[in-house]
């Protein structure tokens, strides 16, 4: 019985809106219904049909339930943009809430709760009051949720009108679904309130546990989630609770199972009898394993949770490691999680089997998975002392396959194995050295260099090996440079002969004079001073015995683990992060009573909260955190490159109670200071509408700053904007949101833009063609210029070394020169400052006869870099600009930009 | 918080929004900050789910993780045929609940659309989907999703108010009580002339075997599917030959358990109609079934699995450009039974140029799209062992020979009237107050789950 609604999507060319309007006012019911369907279809594909508001609302008074639902749907979407007109619907709502049909009563209350318009909310209270006491359970269950909706809109109103008490009464309702929804509503209100609203007493607890049996599956989830916060008084009570919850483990719904597991784990903390605990563990294992035969997405959620559970209760799944073996066709995200759990469950008993699996995985196709498998072998070696030798022999076998990334990954883990078992496995160093030339990843290189330095006395040709790296010292990444420095010092201390002495000279010179990296420079100076003042002390420090590491890389802090276990089945348990790190919403009441510092503090405290969650647990063991100058330390985490944006007053955000998240307000006249915008559409051609606009970069984002001035005699509304295909693919990131423009008023808009959306073919050009329309006038077209400097990104800064290297690596054909005769550079300092401000970074300066030559670097999105040479005589007109870039076709655009920059 | 969703989006593979529904306001702001500015003012415009599209769909990360955080929002997504169903939340939502909701919602839509769920089905039924979305979730909390009940009052044609003045309207009998009732999955007053129950035991065998023939992992996941055409409100009780159930039964009746094969179930999960508390205390499966077809229970077994097939591969790489593949498949079930639709996929390297086979039964073909020799045997009797030998010639490549990572051999089959676990239905009792007689039908079938043999 498949429908044919797709016909409603087809349109006639002749003005759609007027036609719909006509049909909506038709005297025939069927025609009206079809028209509303068409309106909804238009809404679905994103057309703005808000202008039909009154006509649609007129169709609301109908006995046809389907039509009524469609009108309600329309209202939910557009009431907010037409608050004044929305009031028209109130009467029908109130009337519907008293309809003899319970479905209509419930529908009215449900829909009213979704319309977040103050005027409607006012009228919601009385019907809601009635519906909470309705005879029909369907209405009551809908009303219960509606209280949560109202609390979200206006918490005070809920408290003042005594809705909380009414919902609490519903907990004793005789209908299980009403009970479940009331519990859900109260739990949510409690989560958002700082006052105790919904406290679970032992009485409510037992009542709810009884209701559990009769609830729908979802109701069981609501109740179990609410009850998991309950703290049992003693072990006996805990046992009782657990006994009544365990049957839920057999439910087919994975959410019920996980919520039951959460509740049982919480109560288990109190249970002292080891027999009971063992028994519970035995009962929980099979349902957890069964979750792994669900859809892969559910498997993923289950695996992330199992990861937490086995950290607290390793015995639960100790015998089940086989179920975590990867299937060939498992999605990669499932495989990765399974691997993680296999490492956790690996023991002396099953390690042989596990190693066979890992070895199998290490020959699969997906590179990331293979790397993780290799790393897993290393971690098992570190974890299980008795199996270390077997692990290493597997690693050596893998190295022999000579697959590049396998070898590199193996070297990284072997470095850790050396740290864990000093003086045991060094015999394999010779094998490692064979693969020396194939290393191209920084971490693998750094690990290998660390090994050479650490065991310099046992490697006959250690100096030769290190020397081969030294040639490329300036080009190496920081991680490798640091290791090279340390390894050379070690070598010198161990073999203070002529060769190493020369090497150390070279390295120290490189690391102090030639580098910009403060970490490297500081470390080099310390070594230098140590070596020159007291070589013996240097020996004591540099060659000190290192503490043995253990595999703690993946264990969560105990209190964090507690918190995450209390959040089983939720996002928090999937991210392995406490909820407050990714939930930006602050408690409604808290926000009212406390000042804004609270909100901002919680934001700034977690600058990396947006980082990809899976990165956390997969980070490899950093063996040397307690040993700063040895081991393959990673560079210290760079300070967050994007500090929280300066708080801008945000009218719209505040209205919604989410003041701290919007990056930029949508319509905020105060954010367009500075010089007036160039007029692109003068009022004379725009029938009274004047548009000024310019591209702007702000906080790494690109905006189109627009100023609309209405000098006509009529109000203008329904503004839309469209950009023609252009060389950078600039397009609006969202629709233009211009309120109705009354005659004689103006409005400034910052329109966020995205790049690379609609690229034009052909040679790059700075032309940006814009079309703006509104409901009253014809479409206006005007041209703007793309000034490239707006797009220069903050990551355009280049190291001196890499600048030179890039300059050399680019062929001469990529060098383009242009004379800018009309430009004078007066003050060097001020010019440089200005350029840096536009993300054009100063590299170096030199004198060439009487001319000054400056070098800069800049970058635009997609990593297109520009290396720039400016030659000029300060104070006299004329600048010669030469650039080198991998994308020489962008040069004309660039020259225009630099001209603008230097002129300003 | 048990909230499952703030918004639900249905996208096609290009990322266009087919339909969406916002349940909460809280995702508006974070979609704003990630570039989808108009989300809460306009529904469904082309570039709206930019955050999702640019961050997930356009990067290769699609497939790396079904739960992603972008800005202040988290996105959960599932792909079902050619549709992405995306759930957006900004709170610490219950992810398990959200995914299960999607799975159940899709089942519901399929039941309404008559089987298919894809882009076209969505476009053709958007009014119905809006209506259902409004009904099955309220403010992000899943409500009743039973197709049986929803079909009472949400129909394709639209139901007219039962209390309206027009006498022609079909009244809805207590729809609201049904939705919220304790037996929220069955409506009252059903009458069938002939009362019948069909039971299907469907087992999937999952196997991972090493090239040396060692079983690395092996389990059976079984389902008991039921089709009920019963009048009134019947109470059903199902008895299987599982160990715990039998023990409990003999305990209650205080007589020794009958001899015969008993099965140890590792885990069982039940449809929401089964009384779990009673199962826990008495170990009996008793329930009031929904009308029509449903999945009564699922179980898993790891011990004592009878593998229907053994596969013995030998693959020899003869120099750089030649390979010899010999595969012997042995059926180990009863000689009177037979398997249907047996497919054996034997992987060969990408650079395969030419293949030639000899099979003692069925047909073999080289399929370059999946780099496999596909050997099909339509009817495969028990206690036989057909063989296939193939010669594979490879294109010699200039690059240094990288060892070929051999994917496992995969197998598909169906064996009717065979259960790999040995599970049997002992009885199915039906009680109804009117005391009618019922006819019960039981079928067994074993299928291949992921049946993999490394080589």
Tab-separated table of N, CA and C in Angstrom, chain A residues 1 3-6 40 43-46 48 65-66 69 73 77 80 101 110 116 136-138 141 149 175 181 184 188 191 213 217-218 222 225 248 250 252-253 286-287 289-290 297 300 322 325 327-329 333 357 360 363 567 569-572 575 579 582 609 658 733 735 752, chain B residues 1 18 24-25 29 35 37-38 42-44 63-66 68-69 74 78 91-96 100 104 112 123-127 130-131 134-135 138-139 141-143 157 159 162-163 176 180 216-217 266-270 272 276-277 280 300 405 407-408 410 450 452 454:
chain	number	residue	atom	x	y	z
A	1	UNK	N	0.836	-1.193	0.000
A	1	UNK	CA	0.000	0.000	0.000
A	1	UNK	C	0.874	1.248	0.000
A	3	UNK	N	2.072	4.873	-1.138
A	3	UNK	CA	1.377	6.090	-1.539
A	3	UNK	C	1.981	6.713	-2.773
A	4	UNK	N	1.417	7.763	-3.183
A	4	UNK	CA	1.953	8.452	-4.353
A	4	UNK	C	2.075	9.930	-4.054
A	5	UNK	N	2.618	10.192	-2.879
A	5	UNK	CA	2.722	11.580	-2.471
A	5	UNK	C	3.695	12.361	-3.319
A	6	UNK	N	4.539	11.663	-4.071
A	6	UNK	CA	5.583	12.392	-4.791
A	6	UNK	C	4.978	13.373	-5.782
A	40	UNK	N	3.209	21.397	2.469
A	40	UNK	CA	4.151	20.619	3.285
A	40	UNK	C	5.271	20.073	2.400
A	43	UNK	N	7.670	22.778	1.841
A	43	UNK	CA	8.422	23.004	3.068
A	43	UNK	C	9.527	21.950	3.198
A	44	UNK	N	9.199	20.724	2.836
A	44	UNK	CA	10.159	19.635	2.968
A	44	UNK	C	11.384	19.847	2.093
A	45	UNK	N	11.159	20.378	0.897
A	45	UNK	CA	12.320	20.586	0.032
A	45	UNK	C	12.966	21.937	0.267
A	46	UNK	N	12.490	22.658	1.274
A	46	UNK	CA	13.206	23.847	1.680
A	46	UNK	C	12.702	25.149	1.094
A	48	UNK	N	10.438	28.438	1.023
A	48	UNK	CA	9.841	29.238	2.071
A	48	UNK	C	8.361	29.438	1.755
A	65	UNK	N	-8.717	14.444	10.522
A	65	UNK	CA	-7.556	14.364	11.406
A	65	UNK	C	-6.250	14.493	10.628
A	66	UNK	N	-6.213	13.885	9.460
A	66	UNK	CA	-4.974	13.938	8.690
A	66	UNK	C	-4.650	15.368	8.299
A	69	UNK	N	-3.462	17.330	11.241
A	69	UNK	CA	-2.070	17.040	11.585
A	69	UNK	C	-1.106	17.788	10.677
A	73	UNK	N	1.653	20.494	11.747
A	73	UNK	CA	3.057	20.348	11.372
A	73	UNK	C	3.594	21.660	10.799
A	77	UNK	N	6.559	24.499	12.366
A	77	UNK	CA	7.702	25.024	11.636
A	77	UNK	C	7.731	26.534	11.477
A	80	UNK	N	7.204	30.283	14.786
A	80	UNK	CA	8.226	31.152	15.345
A	80	UNK	C	8.537	32.336	14.448
A	101	UNK	N	-12.841	13.595	21.049
A	101	UNK	CA	-11.910	12.548	20.620
A	101	UNK	C	-10.566	12.697	21.349
A	110	UNK	N	0.044	18.233	22.467
A	110	UNK	CA	1.381	17.878	21.998
A	110	UNK	C	1.937	18.960	21.080
A	116	UNK	N	7.182	27.233	20.261
A	116	UNK	CA	7.843	28.012	21.299
A	116	UNK	C	7.609	29.494	21.081
A	136	UNK	N	-8.597	9.804	29.722
A	136	UNK	CA	-7.963	8.900	28.776
A	136	UNK	C	-6.455	8.845	29.009
A	137	UNK	N	-5.898	7.645	29.162
A	137	UNK	CA	-4.456	7.536	29.428
A	137	UNK	C	-3.608	8.087	28.288
A	138	UNK	N	-4.116	7.998	27.047
A	138	UNK	CA	-3.349	8.501	25.916
A	138	UNK	C	-3.125	10.001	26.057
A	141	UNK	N	-0.614	10.594	29.024
A	141	UNK	CA	0.797	10.323	28.729
A	141	UNK	C	1.385	11.429	27.845
A	149	UNK	N	8.253	19.794	28.096
A	149	UNK	CA	8.422	20.794	27.032
A	149	UNK	C	8.259	22.195	27.592
A	175	UNK	N	-1.939	3.434	34.625
A	175	UNK	CA	-1.513	3.055	33.278
A	175	UNK	C	0.011	3.120	33.163
A	181	UNK	N	6.129	7.881	30.962
A	181	UNK	CA	6.345	9.224	30.436
A	181	UNK	C	6.498	10.261	31.551
A	184	UNK	N	9.994	9.977	32.674
A	184	UNK	CA	10.903	10.612	31.714
A	184	UNK	C	10.885	12.124	31.889
A	188	UNK	N	14.041	14.501	33.252
A	188	UNK	CA	14.608	15.586	32.461
A	188	UNK	C	14.553	16.906	33.224
A	191	UNK	N	17.226	16.991	35.694
A	191	UNK	CA	18.536	17.213	35.087
A	191	UNK	C	18.796	18.687	34.833
A	213	UNK	N	7.426	-4.182	34.739
A	213	UNK	CA	6.929	-5.379	34.079
A	213	UNK	C	5.908	-5.100	32.997
A	217	UNK	N	8.771	-1.317	25.899
A	217	UNK	CA	10.228	-1.388	25.978
A	217	UNK	C	10.848	-0.023	26.275
A	218	UNK	N	10.324	1.013	25.632
A	218	UNK	CA	10.913	2.347	25.832
A	218	UNK	C	10.648	2.830	27.246
A	222	UNK	N	13.169	4.370	30.153
A	222	UNK	CA	13.023	5.618	30.938
A	222	UNK	C	13.135	5.314	32.419
A	225	UNK	N	16.669	4.129	33.530
A	225	UNK	CA	17.614	5.251	33.533
A	225	UNK	C	17.384	6.156	34.738
A	248	UNK	N	15.361	-8.156	33.082
A	248	UNK	CA	15.401	-7.246	31.917
A	248	UNK	C	16.553	-7.584	30.977
A	250	UNK	N	17.121	-10.130	29.589
A	250	UNK	CA	16.672	-11.025	28.529
A	250	UNK	C	15.854	-10.294	27.476
A	252	UNK	N	14.722	-8.154	24.252
A	252	UNK	CA	15.261	-8.076	22.893
A	252	UNK	C	15.758	-6.683	22.559
A	253	UNK	N	15.335	-5.675	23.328
A	253	UNK	CA	15.729	-4.299	23.018
A	253	UNK	C	17.070	-3.981	23.686
A	286	UNK	N	26.318	-13.155	29.053
A	286	UNK	CA	25.632	-13.548	27.811
A	286	UNK	C	24.859	-12.417	27.126
A	287	UNK	N	24.086	-11.621	27.870
A	287	UNK	CA	23.374	-10.528	27.177
A	287	UNK	C	24.332	-9.547	26.504
A	289	UNK	N	27.244	-10.239	25.272
A	289	UNK	CA	27.760	-10.879	24.065
A	289	UNK	C	26.701	-10.857	22.962
A	290	UNK	N	25.461	-11.059	23.361
A	290	UNK	CA	24.391	-11.070	22.363
A	290	UNK	C	24.276	-9.728	21.637
A	297	UNK	N	26.043	-0.620	14.084
A	297	UNK	CA	26.035	0.628	14.858
A	297	UNK	C	25.762	0.331	16.325
A	300	UNK	N	28.716	-1.175	17.879
A	300	UNK	CA	29.724	-0.171	18.227
A	300	UNK	C	29.429	0.426	19.598
A	322	UNK	N	36.871	-14.911	22.540
A	322	UNK	CA	36.645	-15.334	21.156
A	322	UNK	C	35.552	-14.542	20.454
A	325	UNK	N	36.784	-11.662	18.380
A	325	UNK	CA	37.595	-11.835	17.173
A	325	UNK	C	36.882	-11.151	16.015
A	327	UNK	N	35.403	-10.271	12.466
A	327	UNK	CA	34.967	-10.922	11.239
A	327	UNK	C	35.537	-10.126	10.072
A	328	UNK	N	35.764	-10.829	8.972
A	328	UNK	CA	36.394	-10.150	7.835
A	328	UNK	C	35.565	-8.964	7.368
A	329	UNK	N	34.244	-9.127	7.426
A	329	UNK	CA	33.382	-8.069	6.896
A	329	UNK	C	32.873	-7.089	7.938
A	333	UNK	N	35.080	0.451	12.144
A	333	UNK	CA	34.931	0.995	13.496
A	333	UNK	C	34.622	-0.104	14.509
A	357	UNK	N	45.467	-14.284	16.015
A	357	UNK	CA	44.493	-13.355	15.442
A	357	UNK	C	45.179	-12.055	15.002
A	360	UNK	N	47.071	-12.340	11.950
A	360	UNK	CA	46.164	-12.401	10.806
A	360	UNK	C	45.724	-10.976	10.406
A	363	UNK	N	47.926	-8.637	8.387
A	363	UNK	CA	48.115	-8.814	6.943
A	363	UNK	C	46.881	-8.369	6.163
A	567	UNK	N	26.873	6.349	33.302
A	567	UNK	CA	26.267	6.865	32.071
A	567	UNK	C	26.234	5.834	30.958
A	569	UNK	N	25.285	3.427	28.090
A	569	UNK	CA	24.301	3.535	27.009
A	569	UNK	C	24.142	4.958	26.498
A	570	UNK	N	24.695	5.939	27.193
A	570	UNK	CA	24.547	7.307	26.695
A	570	UNK	C	25.777	7.699	25.878
A	571	UNK	N	25.690	8.885	25.309
A	571	UNK	CA	26.796	9.419	24.519
A	571	UNK	C	28.091	9.431	25.316
A	572	UNK	N	27.966	9.799	26.574
A	572	UNK	CA	29.144	9.919	27.419
A	572	UNK	C	29.937	8.613	27.427
A	575	UNK	N	31.725	8.293	23.995
A	575	UNK	CA	32.885	9.170	23.840
A	575	UNK	C	33.962	8.891	24.891
A	579	UNK	N	29.800	13.898	30.636
A	579	UNK	CA	28.815	14.634	29.831
A	579	UNK	C	29.117	16.127	29.724
A	582	UNK	N	30.928	17.739	26.614
A	582	UNK	CA	30.407	17.935	25.264
A	582	UNK	C	28.988	18.480	25.249
A	609	UNK	N	37.242	19.695	23.425
A	609	UNK	CA	36.067	18.841	23.527
A	609	UNK	C	35.500	18.469	22.172
A	658	UNK	N	21.119	29.779	25.071
A	658	UNK	CA	22.356	29.061	24.729
A	658	UNK	C	23.383	30.082	24.309
A	733	UNK	N	26.696	30.185	3.245
A	733	UNK	CA	26.593	28.984	4.070
A	733	UNK	C	25.173	28.779	4.565
A	735	UNK	N	20.941	30.773	4.454
A	735	UNK	CA	20.135	31.740	3.734
A	735	UNK	C	20.347	33.135	4.321
A	752	UNK	N	27.571	34.353	6.635
A	752	UNK	CA	28.704	33.431	6.616
A	752	UNK	C	28.816	32.751	5.251
B	1	UNK	N	20.215	10.963	30.709
B	1	UNK	CA	18.874	11.278	30.194
B	1	UNK	C	18.434	10.243	29.177
B	18	UNK	N	15.471	14.356	2.611
B	18	UNK	CA	14.208	13.863	2.075
B	18	UNK	C	13.076	14.283	2.989
B	24	UNK	N	13.219	18.831	19.281
B	24	UNK	CA	13.672	19.748	20.319
B	24	UNK	C	14.358	20.934	19.673
B	25	UNK	N	14.411	21.987	20.435
B	25	UNK	CA	15.007	23.207	19.917
B	25	UNK	C	16.506	23.249	20.116
B	29	UNK	N	21.043	25.750	17.752
B	29	UNK	CA	22.204	26.623	17.896
B	29	UNK	C	23.473	25.945	17.448
B	35	UNK	N	27.530	25.878	10.616
B	35	UNK	CA	27.316	26.311	9.244
B	35	UNK	C	25.933	26.018	8.703
B	37	UNK	N	22.857	27.190	9.061
B	37	UNK	CA	22.245	28.306	9.757
B	37	UNK	C	20.732	28.238	9.838
B	38	UNK	N	20.153	27.724	8.794
B	38	UNK	CA	18.710	27.904	8.715
B	38	UNK	C	17.932	26.752	9.267
B	42	UNK	N	14.013	27.007	8.637
B	42	UNK	CA	13.545	26.386	7.412
B	42	UNK	C	13.871	24.920	7.466
B	43	UNK	N	12.957	24.139	7.044
B	43	UNK	CA	13.251	22.721	7.022
B	43	UNK	C	13.713	22.346	5.631
B	44	UNK	N	14.673	21.496	5.582
B	44	UNK	CA	14.925	20.759	4.366
B	44	UNK	C	15.571	21.454	3.187
B	63	UNK	N	31.807	5.749	7.586
B	63	UNK	CA	32.111	4.341	7.797
B	63	UNK	C	33.115	4.132	8.907
B	64	UNK	N	33.806	5.181	9.337
B	64	UNK	CA	34.741	4.941	10.418
B	64	UNK	C	34.062	5.006	11.767
B	65	UNK	N	32.992	5.711	11.897
B	65	UNK	CA	32.374	5.790	13.204
B	65	UNK	C	30.944	6.299	13.076
B	66	UNK	N	29.995	5.562	13.596
B	66	UNK	CA	28.599	5.975	13.426
B	66	UNK	C	28.135	7.005	14.447
B	68	UNK	N	29.307	10.697	15.843
B	68	UNK	CA	30.315	11.739	15.645
B	68	UNK	C	29.881	13.020	16.315
B	69	UNK	N	30.857	13.741	16.833
B	69	UNK	CA	30.559	15.040	17.389
B	69	UNK	C	31.055	16.117	16.445
B	74	UNK	N	25.926	16.093	18.435
B	74	UNK	CA	26.385	14.761	18.085
B	74	UNK	C	25.439	14.199	17.034
B	78	UNK	N	22.766	5.850	10.507
B	78	UNK	CA	22.670	4.483	10.016
B	78	UNK	C	22.319	4.579	8.553
B	91	UNK	N	22.394	16.836	23.796
B	91	UNK	CA	22.534	16.478	25.202
B	91	UNK	C	23.204	15.107	25.303
B	92	UNK	N	23.356	14.641	26.515
B	92	UNK	CA	23.964	13.328	26.723
B	92	UNK	C	22.895	12.264	26.504
B	93	UNK	N	22.557	12.049	25.255
B	93	UNK	CA	21.409	11.206	24.945
B	93	UNK	C	21.745	9.733	25.073
B	94	UNK	N	20.713	8.942	25.106
B	94	UNK	CA	20.871	7.495	25.166
B	94	UNK	C	21.069	6.964	23.748
B	95	UNK	N	22.315	6.666	23.401
B	95	UNK	CA	22.638	6.282	22.029
B	95	UNK	C	22.023	4.941	21.668
B	96	UNK	N	22.072	4.016	22.633
B	96	UNK	CA	21.524	2.688	22.362
B	96	UNK	C	20.048	2.817	22.012
B	100	UNK	N	18.283	1.910	18.394
B	100	UNK	CA	17.210	0.926	18.403
B	100	UNK	C	15.932	1.567	17.859
B	104	UNK	N	13.710	0.162	14.782
B	104	UNK	CA	12.291	-0.155	14.920
B	104	UNK	C	11.444	0.724	14.010
B	112	UNK	N	4.327	-0.437	6.887
B	112	UNK	CA	3.335	0.440	6.264
B	112	UNK	C	3.464	0.463	4.742
B	123	UNK	N	9.670	9.439	-0.486
B	123	UNK	CA	9.036	10.521	-1.230
B	123	UNK	C	7.555	10.246	-1.460
B	124	UNK	N	7.236	8.975	-1.694
B	124	UNK	CA	5.853	8.646	-1.994
B	124	UNK	C	4.951	8.652	-0.773
B	125	UNK	N	5.530	8.651	0.399
B	125	UNK	CA	4.713	8.543	1.608
B	125	UNK	C	5.035	9.637	2.613
B	126	UNK	N	5.468	10.808	2.139
B	126	UNK	CA	5.991	11.757	3.121
B	126	UNK	C	4.939	12.212	4.116
B	127	UNK	N	3.695	12.289	3.693
B	127	UNK	CA	2.660	12.725	4.627
B	127	UNK	C	2.509	11.704	5.743
B	130	UNK	N	5.500	11.865	8.123
B	130	UNK	CA	5.367	12.973	9.078
B	130	UNK	C	4.420	12.582	10.203
B	131	UNK	N	3.327	11.964	9.817
B	131	UNK	CA	2.320	11.609	10.795
B	131	UNK	C	2.880	10.578	11.780
B	134	UNK	N	5.419	11.975	14.161
B	134	UNK	CA	4.784	12.745	15.219
B	134	UNK	C	4.279	11.815	16.320
B	135	UNK	N	3.903	10.634	15.919
B	135	UNK	CA	3.261	9.718	16.855
B	135	UNK	C	4.279	8.874	17.630
B	138	UNK	N	7.929	11.662	20.984
B	138	UNK	CA	7.440	12.923	21.490
B	138	UNK	C	8.559	13.582	22.276
B	139	UNK	N	8.961	14.759	21.849
B	139	UNK	CA	10.009	15.514	22.546
B	139	UNK	C	11.270	14.662	22.709
B	141	UNK	N	11.409	11.425	23.094
B	141	UNK	CA	11.186	10.160	23.809
B	141	UNK	C	10.399	9.208	22.929
B	142	UNK	N	10.948	8.026	22.657
B	142	UNK	CA	10.214	7.068	21.823
B	142	UNK	C	8.916	6.658	22.504
B	143	UNK	N	7.850	6.562	21.717
B	143	UNK	CA	6.568	6.114	22.236
B	143	UNK	C	6.251	4.745	21.631
B	157	UNK	N	-5.316	6.590	4.350
B	157	UNK	CA	-6.387	7.505	3.950
B	157	UNK	C	-6.617	8.597	4.992
B	159	UNK	N	-7.712	8.919	9.215
B	159	UNK	CA	-8.890	8.483	9.944
B	159	UNK	C	-9.710	9.697	10.337
B	162	UNK	N	-13.815	9.739	15.259
B	162	UNK	CA	-14.884	8.772	15.548
B	162	UNK	C	-16.095	9.430	16.209
B	163	UNK	N	-15.871	10.594	16.747
B	163	UNK	CA	-16.971	11.214	17.466
B	163	UNK	C	-17.680	12.252	16.602
B	176	UNK	N	-6.980	4.660	21.748
B	176	UNK	CA	-6.067	5.246	22.730
B	176	UNK	C	-5.780	4.276	23.860
B	180	UNK	N	-1.857	2.607	24.907
B	180	UNK	CA	-1.222	2.734	26.209
B	180	UNK	C	-1.418	1.503	27.068
B	216	UNK	N	38.152	-21.438	15.153
B	216	UNK	CA	38.586	-20.305	15.961
B	216	UNK	C	37.411	-19.718	16.713
B	217	UNK	N	36.300	-19.612	16.008
B	217	UNK	CA	35.124	-19.073	16.666
B	217	UNK	C	33.935	-19.703	15.994
B	266	UNK	N	23.203	-20.199	25.477
B	266	UNK	CA	24.073	-19.207	26.119
B	266	UNK	C	23.283	-17.994	26.552
B	267	UNK	N	22.371	-17.602	25.717
B	267	UNK	CA	21.625	-16.398	26.029
B	267	UNK	C	20.332	-16.403	25.242
B	268	UNK	N	19.297	-15.886	25.852
B	268	UNK	CA	18.028	-15.741	25.144
B	268	UNK	C	17.534	-14.320	25.330
B	269	UNK	N	16.947	-13.753	24.303
B	269	UNK	CA	16.253	-12.485	24.471
B	269	UNK	C	14.869	-12.647	23.877
B	270	UNK	N	13.925	-11.920	24.457
B	270	UNK	CA	12.544	-12.128	24.073
B	270	UNK	C	11.885	-10.866	23.559
B	272	UNK	N	8.935	-8.168	23.442
B	272	UNK	CA	8.391	-7.548	24.640
B	272	UNK	C	7.109	-8.212	25.141
B	276	UNK	N	8.945	-11.567	31.323
B	276	UNK	CA	10.332	-11.854	31.701
B	276	UNK	C	10.457	-12.304	33.139
B	277	UNK	N	9.633	-11.731	34.000
B	277	UNK	CA	9.734	-12.104	35.403
B	277	UNK	C	9.372	-13.581	35.565
B	280	UNK	N	12.122	-15.736	34.372
B	280	UNK	CA	13.216	-15.762	35.325
B	280	UNK	C	12.937	-16.721	36.466
B	300	UNK	N	21.401	-17.719	21.473
B	300	UNK	CA	22.764	-17.901	21.005
B	300	UNK	C	23.332	-19.151	21.647
B	405	UNK	N	47.557	-10.724	0.501
B	405	UNK	CA	46.841	-10.974	1.739
B	405	UNK	C	45.561	-11.704	1.399
B	407	UNK	N	42.056	-13.012	1.697
B	407	UNK	CA	40.821	-12.940	2.460
B	407	UNK	C	40.287	-14.360	2.666
B	408	UNK	N	39.395	-14.545	3.635
B	408	UNK	CA	38.894	-15.896	3.884
B	408	UNK	C	37.922	-16.366	2.797
B	410	UNK	N	34.393	-17.609	1.807
B	410	UNK	CA	33.094	-17.388	2.431
B	410	UNK	C	32.067	-18.315	1.828
B	450	UNK	N	28.088	-15.584	9.112
B	450	UNK	CA	29.361	-15.317	8.449
B	450	UNK	C	30.181	-16.598	8.595
B	452	UNK	N	33.230	-18.373	7.549
B	452	UNK	CA	34.503	-17.999	6.928
B	452	UNK	C	35.586	-19.034	7.224
B	454	UNK	N	39.624	-19.403	6.709
B	454	UNK	CA	40.864	-18.751	6.252
B	454	UNK	C	41.659	-19.715	5.388
